[in-house]
PDB file of C-alpha atoms in Angstrom:
ATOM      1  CA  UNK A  11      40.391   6.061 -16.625  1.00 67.00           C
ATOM      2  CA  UNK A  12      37.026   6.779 -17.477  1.00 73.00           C
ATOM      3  CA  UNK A  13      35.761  10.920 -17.164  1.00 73.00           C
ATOM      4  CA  UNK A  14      31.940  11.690 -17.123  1.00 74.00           C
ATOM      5  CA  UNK A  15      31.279  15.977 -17.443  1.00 80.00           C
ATOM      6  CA  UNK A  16      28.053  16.723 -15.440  1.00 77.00           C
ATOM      7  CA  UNK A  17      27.114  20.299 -16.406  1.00 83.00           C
ATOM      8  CA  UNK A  18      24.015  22.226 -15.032  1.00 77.00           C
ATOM      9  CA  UNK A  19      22.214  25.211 -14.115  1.00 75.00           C
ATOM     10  CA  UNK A  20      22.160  26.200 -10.951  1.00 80.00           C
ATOM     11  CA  UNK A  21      20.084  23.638  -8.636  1.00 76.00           C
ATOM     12  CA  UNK A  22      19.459  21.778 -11.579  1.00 76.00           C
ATOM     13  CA  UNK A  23      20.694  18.385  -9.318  1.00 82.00           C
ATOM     14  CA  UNK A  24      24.317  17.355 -10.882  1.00 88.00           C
ATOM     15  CA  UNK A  25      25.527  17.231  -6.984  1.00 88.00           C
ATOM     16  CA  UNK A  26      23.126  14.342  -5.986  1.00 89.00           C
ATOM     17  CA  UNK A  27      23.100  12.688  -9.093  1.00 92.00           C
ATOM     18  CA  UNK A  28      27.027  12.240  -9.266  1.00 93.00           C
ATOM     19  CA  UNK A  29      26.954  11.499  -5.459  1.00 93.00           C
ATOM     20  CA  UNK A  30      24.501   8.863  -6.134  1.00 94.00           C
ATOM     21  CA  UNK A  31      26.207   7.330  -9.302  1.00 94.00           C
ATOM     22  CA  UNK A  32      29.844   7.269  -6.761  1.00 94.00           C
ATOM     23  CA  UNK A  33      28.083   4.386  -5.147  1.00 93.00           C
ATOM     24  CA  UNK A  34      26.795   2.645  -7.801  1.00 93.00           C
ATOM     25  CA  UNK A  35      30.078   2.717  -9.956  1.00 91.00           C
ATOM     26  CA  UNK A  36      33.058   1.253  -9.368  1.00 85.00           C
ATOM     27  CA  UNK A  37      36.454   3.144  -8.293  1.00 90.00           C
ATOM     28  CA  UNK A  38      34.771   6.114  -8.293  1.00 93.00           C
ATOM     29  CA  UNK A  39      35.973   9.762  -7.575  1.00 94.00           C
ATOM     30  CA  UNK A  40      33.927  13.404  -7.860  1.00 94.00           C
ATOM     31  CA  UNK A  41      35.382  16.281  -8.377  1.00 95.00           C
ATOM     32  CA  UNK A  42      33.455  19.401  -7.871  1.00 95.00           C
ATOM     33  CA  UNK A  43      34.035  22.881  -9.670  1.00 95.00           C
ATOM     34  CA  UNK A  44      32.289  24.675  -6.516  1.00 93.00           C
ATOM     35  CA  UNK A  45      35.066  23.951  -4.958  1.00 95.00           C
ATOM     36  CA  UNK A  46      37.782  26.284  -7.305  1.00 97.00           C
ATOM     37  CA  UNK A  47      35.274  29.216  -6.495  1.00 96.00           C
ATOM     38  CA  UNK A  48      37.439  32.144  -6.080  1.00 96.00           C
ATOM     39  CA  UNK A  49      37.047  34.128  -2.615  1.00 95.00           C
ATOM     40  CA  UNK A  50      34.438  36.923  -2.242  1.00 93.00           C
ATOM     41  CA  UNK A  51      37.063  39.634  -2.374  1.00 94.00           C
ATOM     42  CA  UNK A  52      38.461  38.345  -5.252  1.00 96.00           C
ATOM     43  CA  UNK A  53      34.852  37.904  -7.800  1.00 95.00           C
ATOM     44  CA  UNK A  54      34.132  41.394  -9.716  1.00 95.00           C
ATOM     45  CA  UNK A  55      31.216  43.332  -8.882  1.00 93.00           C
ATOM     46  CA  UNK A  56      29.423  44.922 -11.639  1.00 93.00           C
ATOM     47  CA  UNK A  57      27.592  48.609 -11.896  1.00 93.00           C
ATOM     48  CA  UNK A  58      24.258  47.135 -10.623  1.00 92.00           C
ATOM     49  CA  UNK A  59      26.224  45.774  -7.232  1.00 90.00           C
ATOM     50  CA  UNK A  60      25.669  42.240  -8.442  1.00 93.00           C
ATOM     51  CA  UNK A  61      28.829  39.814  -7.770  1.00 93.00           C
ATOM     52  CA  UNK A  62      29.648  37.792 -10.685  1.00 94.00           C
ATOM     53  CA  UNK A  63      29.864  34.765  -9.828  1.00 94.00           C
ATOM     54  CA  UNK A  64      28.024  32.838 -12.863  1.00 93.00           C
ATOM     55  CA  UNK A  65      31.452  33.653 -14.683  1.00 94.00           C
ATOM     56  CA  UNK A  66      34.473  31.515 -15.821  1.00 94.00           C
ATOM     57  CA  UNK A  67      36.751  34.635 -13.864  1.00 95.00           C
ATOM     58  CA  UNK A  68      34.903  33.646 -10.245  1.00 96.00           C
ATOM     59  CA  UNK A  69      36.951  30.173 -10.676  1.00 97.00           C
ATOM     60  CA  UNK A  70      40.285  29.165 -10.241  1.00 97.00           C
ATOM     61  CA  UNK A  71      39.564  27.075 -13.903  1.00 96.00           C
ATOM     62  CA  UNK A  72      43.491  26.565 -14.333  1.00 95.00           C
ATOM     63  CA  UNK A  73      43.637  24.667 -10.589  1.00 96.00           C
ATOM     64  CA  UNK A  74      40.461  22.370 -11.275  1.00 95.00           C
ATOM     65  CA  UNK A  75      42.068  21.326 -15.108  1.00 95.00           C
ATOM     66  CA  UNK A  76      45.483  20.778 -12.658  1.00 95.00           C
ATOM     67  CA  UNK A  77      43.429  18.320 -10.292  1.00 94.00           C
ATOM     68  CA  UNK A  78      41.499  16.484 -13.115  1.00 94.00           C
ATOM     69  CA  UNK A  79      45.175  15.855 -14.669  1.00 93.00           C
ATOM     70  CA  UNK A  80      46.605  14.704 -11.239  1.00 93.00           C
ATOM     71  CA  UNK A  81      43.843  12.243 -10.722  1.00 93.00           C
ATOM     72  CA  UNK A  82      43.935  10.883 -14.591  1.00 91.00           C
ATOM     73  CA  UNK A  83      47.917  10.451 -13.944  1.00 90.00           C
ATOM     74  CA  UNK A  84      47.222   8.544 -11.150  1.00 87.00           C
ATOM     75  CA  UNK A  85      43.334   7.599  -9.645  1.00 85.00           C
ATOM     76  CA  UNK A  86      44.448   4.765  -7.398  1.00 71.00           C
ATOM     77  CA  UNK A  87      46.088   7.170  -5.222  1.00 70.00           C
ATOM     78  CA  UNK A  88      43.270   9.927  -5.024  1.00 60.00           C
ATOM     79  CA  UNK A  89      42.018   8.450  -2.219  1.00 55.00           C
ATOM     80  CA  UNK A  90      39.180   6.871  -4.453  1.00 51.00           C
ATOM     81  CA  UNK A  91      37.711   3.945  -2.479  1.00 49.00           C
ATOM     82  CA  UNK A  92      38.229   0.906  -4.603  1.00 45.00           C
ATOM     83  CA  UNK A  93      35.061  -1.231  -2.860  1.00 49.00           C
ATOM     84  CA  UNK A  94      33.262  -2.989  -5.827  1.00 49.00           C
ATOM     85  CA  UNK A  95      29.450  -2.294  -5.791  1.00 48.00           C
ATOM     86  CA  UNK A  96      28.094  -5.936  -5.894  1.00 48.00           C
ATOM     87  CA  UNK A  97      26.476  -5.571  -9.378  1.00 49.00           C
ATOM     88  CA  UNK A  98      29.908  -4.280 -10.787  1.00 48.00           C
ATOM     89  CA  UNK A  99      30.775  -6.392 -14.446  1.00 52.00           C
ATOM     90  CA  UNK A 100      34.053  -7.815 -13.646  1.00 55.00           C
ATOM     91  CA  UNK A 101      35.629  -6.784 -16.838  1.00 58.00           C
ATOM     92  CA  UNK A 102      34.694  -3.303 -15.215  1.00 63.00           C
ATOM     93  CA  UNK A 103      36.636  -3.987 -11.678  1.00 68.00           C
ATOM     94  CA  UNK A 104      39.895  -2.472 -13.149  1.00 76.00           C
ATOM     95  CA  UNK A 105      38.251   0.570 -14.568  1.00 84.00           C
ATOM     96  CA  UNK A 106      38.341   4.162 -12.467  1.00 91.00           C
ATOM     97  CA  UNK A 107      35.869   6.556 -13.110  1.00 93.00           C
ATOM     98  CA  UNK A 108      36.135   9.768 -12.544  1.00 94.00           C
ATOM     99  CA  UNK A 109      32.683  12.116 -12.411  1.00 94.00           C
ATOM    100  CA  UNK A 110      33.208  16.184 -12.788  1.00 94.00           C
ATOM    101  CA  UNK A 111      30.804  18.617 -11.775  1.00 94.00           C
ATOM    102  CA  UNK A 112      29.982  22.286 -11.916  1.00 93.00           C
ATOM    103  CA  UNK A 113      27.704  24.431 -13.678  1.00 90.00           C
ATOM    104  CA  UNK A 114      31.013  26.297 -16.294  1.00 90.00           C
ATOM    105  CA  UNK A 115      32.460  23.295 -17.573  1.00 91.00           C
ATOM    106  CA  UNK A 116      31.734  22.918 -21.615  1.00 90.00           C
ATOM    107  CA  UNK A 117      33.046  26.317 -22.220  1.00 86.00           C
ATOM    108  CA  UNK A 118      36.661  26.041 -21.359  1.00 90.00           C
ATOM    109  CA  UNK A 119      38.753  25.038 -23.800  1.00 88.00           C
ATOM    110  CA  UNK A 120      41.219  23.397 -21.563  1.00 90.00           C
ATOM    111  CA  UNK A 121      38.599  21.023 -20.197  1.00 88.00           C
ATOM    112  CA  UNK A 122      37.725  19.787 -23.598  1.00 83.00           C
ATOM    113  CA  UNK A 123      39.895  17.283 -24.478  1.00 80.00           C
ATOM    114  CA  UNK A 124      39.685  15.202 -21.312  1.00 85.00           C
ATOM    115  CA  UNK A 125      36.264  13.913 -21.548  1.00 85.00           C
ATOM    116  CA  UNK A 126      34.811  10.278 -22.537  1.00 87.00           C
ATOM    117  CA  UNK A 127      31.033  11.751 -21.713  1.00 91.00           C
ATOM    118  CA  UNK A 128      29.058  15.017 -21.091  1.00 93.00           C
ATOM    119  CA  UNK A 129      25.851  15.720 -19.772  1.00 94.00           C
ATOM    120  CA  UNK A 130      24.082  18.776 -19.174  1.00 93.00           C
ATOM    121  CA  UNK A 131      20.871  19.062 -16.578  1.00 92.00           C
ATOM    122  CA  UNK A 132      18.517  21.651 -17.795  1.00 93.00           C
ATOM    123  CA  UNK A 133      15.623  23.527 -16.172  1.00 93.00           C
ATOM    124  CA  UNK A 134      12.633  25.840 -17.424  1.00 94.00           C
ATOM    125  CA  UNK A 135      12.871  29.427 -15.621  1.00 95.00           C
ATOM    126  CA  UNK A 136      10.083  29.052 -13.053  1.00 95.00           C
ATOM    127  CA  UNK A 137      11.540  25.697 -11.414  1.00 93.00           C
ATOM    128  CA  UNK A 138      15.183  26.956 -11.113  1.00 93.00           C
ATOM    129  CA  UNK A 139      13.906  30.281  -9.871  1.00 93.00           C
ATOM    130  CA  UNK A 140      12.377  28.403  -7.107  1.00 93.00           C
ATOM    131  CA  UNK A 141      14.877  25.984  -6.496  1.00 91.00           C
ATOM    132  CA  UNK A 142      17.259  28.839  -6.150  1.00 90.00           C
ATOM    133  CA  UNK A 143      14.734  30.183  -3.588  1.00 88.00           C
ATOM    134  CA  UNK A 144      15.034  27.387  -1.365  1.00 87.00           C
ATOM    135  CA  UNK A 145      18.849  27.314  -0.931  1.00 85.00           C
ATOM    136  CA  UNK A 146      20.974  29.105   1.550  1.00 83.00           C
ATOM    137  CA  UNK A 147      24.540  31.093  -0.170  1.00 81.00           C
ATOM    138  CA  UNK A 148      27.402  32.248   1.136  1.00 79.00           C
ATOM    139  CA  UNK A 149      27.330  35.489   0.528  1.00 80.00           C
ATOM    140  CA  UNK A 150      23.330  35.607  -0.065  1.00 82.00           C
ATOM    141  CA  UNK A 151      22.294  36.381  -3.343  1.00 87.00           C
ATOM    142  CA  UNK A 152      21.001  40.243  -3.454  1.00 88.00           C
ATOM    143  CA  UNK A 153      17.316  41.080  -4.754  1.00 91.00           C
ATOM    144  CA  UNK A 154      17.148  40.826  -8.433  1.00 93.00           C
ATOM    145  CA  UNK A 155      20.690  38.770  -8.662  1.00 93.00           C
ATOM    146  CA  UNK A 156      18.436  35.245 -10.227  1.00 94.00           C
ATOM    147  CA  UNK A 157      16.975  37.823 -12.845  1.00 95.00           C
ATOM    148  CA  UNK A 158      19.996  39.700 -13.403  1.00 94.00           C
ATOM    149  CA  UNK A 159      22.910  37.657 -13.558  1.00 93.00           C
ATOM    150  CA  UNK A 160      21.981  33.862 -12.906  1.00 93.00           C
ATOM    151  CA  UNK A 161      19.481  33.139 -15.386  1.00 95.00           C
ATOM    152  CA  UNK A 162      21.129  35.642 -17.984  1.00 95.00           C
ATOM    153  CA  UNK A 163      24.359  33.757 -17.425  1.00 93.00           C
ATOM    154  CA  UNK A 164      23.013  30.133 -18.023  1.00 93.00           C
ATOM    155  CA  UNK A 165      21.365  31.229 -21.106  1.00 94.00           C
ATOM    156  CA  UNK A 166      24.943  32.694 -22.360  1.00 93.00           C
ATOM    157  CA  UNK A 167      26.901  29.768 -21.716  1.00 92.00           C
ATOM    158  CA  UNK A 168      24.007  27.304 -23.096  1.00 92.00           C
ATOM    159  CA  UNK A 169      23.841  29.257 -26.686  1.00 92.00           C
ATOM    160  CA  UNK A 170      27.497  28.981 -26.895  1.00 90.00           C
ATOM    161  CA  UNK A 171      27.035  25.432 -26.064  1.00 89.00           C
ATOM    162  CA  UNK A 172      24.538  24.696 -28.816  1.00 90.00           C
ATOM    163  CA  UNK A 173      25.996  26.681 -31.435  1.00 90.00           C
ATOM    164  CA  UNK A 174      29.466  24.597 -31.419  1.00 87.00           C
ATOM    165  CA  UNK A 175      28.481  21.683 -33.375  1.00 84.00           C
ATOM    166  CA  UNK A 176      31.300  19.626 -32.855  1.00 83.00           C
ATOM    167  CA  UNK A 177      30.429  19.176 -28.983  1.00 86.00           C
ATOM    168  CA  UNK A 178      28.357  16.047 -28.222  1.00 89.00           C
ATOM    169  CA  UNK A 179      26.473  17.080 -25.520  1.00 92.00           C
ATOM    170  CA  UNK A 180      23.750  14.412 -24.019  1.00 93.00           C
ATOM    171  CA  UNK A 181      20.774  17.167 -22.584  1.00 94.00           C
ATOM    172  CA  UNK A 182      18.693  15.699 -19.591  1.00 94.00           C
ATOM    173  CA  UNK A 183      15.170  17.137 -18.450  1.00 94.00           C
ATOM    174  CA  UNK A 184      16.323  18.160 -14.804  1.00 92.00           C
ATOM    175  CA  UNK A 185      12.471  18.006 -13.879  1.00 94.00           C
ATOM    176  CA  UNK A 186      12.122  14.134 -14.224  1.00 94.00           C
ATOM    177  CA  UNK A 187      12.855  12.163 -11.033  1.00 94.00           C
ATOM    178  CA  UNK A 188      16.114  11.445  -9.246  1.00 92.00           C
ATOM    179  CA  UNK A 189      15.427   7.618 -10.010  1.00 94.00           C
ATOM    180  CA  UNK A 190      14.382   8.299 -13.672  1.00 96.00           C
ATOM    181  CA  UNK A 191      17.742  10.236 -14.559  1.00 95.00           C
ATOM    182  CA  UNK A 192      20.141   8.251 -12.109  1.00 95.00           C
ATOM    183  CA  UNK A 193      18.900   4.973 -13.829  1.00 96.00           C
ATOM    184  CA  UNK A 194      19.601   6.518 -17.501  1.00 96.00           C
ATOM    185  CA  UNK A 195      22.841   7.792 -16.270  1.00 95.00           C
ATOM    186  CA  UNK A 196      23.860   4.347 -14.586  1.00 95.00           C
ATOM    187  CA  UNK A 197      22.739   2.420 -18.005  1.00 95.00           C
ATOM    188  CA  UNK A 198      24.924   5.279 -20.463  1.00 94.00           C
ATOM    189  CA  UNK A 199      28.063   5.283 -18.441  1.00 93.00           C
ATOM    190  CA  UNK A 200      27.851   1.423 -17.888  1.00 91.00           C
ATOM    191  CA  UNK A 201      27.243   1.139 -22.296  1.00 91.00           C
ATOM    192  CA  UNK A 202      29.910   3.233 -22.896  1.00 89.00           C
ATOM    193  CA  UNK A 203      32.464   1.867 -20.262  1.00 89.00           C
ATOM    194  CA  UNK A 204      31.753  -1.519 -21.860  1.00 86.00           C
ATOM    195  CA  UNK A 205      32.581  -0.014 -25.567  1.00 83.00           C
ATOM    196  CA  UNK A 206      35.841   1.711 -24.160  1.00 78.00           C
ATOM    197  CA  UNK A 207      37.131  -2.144 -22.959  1.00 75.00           C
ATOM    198  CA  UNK A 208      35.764  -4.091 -26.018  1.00 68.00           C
TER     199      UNK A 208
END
């Protein structure tokens, strides 16, 4: 089994791009870390009314390590559809993939160990602020919330990010084109699949 780590600010892309690469690759699975998002009445609420979700506490973290485990244990049962794409290397028909994404996942310890690659989408201010703009959330972000917890909370994690040295992290310019960074992400993950079977 063969793990990719997609990491991003919000709106930063990581959900198309790994729903785009699931088609190209073979035996591929996604699993999303939106989807261990605790429920509203469970996320803390700080003194400015702001709910936190831009926090490792708004996620059931030890559930989504549980899954990734399951699936490494056994990926031809997840469900994963095991249809070769027709350019698929046939030294590459036996491999499964498995792609993870969520916008909290280099900072985890747990999470560490299981990963053959990791990527991290990143975006100047301005565009996420108006990519954020553009989507609809459940429960809606509050006036000021971008300012004063998202964007604050992305710059947190990131520093801790780049200030552990012994995490290879590949950083991708969110702004270039769906087709520019799906056809980098293809080639890497296609390279290093190839190293893992010589």
């Amino acid at each position: 089994t063969f793990c990719n780590f997609f990491n991003s600010i919000t709106n930063g892309g990581k959900t198309t791009l790994a729903g785009k690469l699931k088609d190209m690759l073979p035996n591929c699975d996604i699993i999303s870390q939106d989807d261990f998002f605790k429920p509203e009445s469970e996320v803390e609420t700080d003194e400015r009314g702001f709910k936190l979700y831009d926090v490792l506490d708004a996620l059931y973290m030890d559930e989504m390590v549980t899954s990734i485990r399951n699936w490494m244990k056994s990926p031809a049962s997840s469900g994963v559809v095991t249809e070769e794409p027709e350019n698929t290397c046939d030294n590459l028909k036996n491999v499964y993939i498995l792609i993870v994404e969520g916008f909290l996942l280099y900072n985890y310890e747990p999470l560490n160990e299981l990963w053959n690659r990791r990527y991290f989408l990143t975006l100047p201010y301005e565009e996420c602020k108006r990519r954020r703009s553009t989507r609809v959330y459940q429960p809606a972000d509050t006036p000021g919330y971008f300012d004063g917890h998202v964007w604050p909370m992305y710059l947190k994690y990131k520093n801790e990010l780049e200030e552990n040295t012994s995490m290879q992290v590949d950083y991708l310019d969110g702004t270039k084109s769906q087709e520019e960074l799906l056809s980098y992400l293809y080639s890497d993950i296609i390279q290093e699949l190839n190293k893992l079977r010589e």
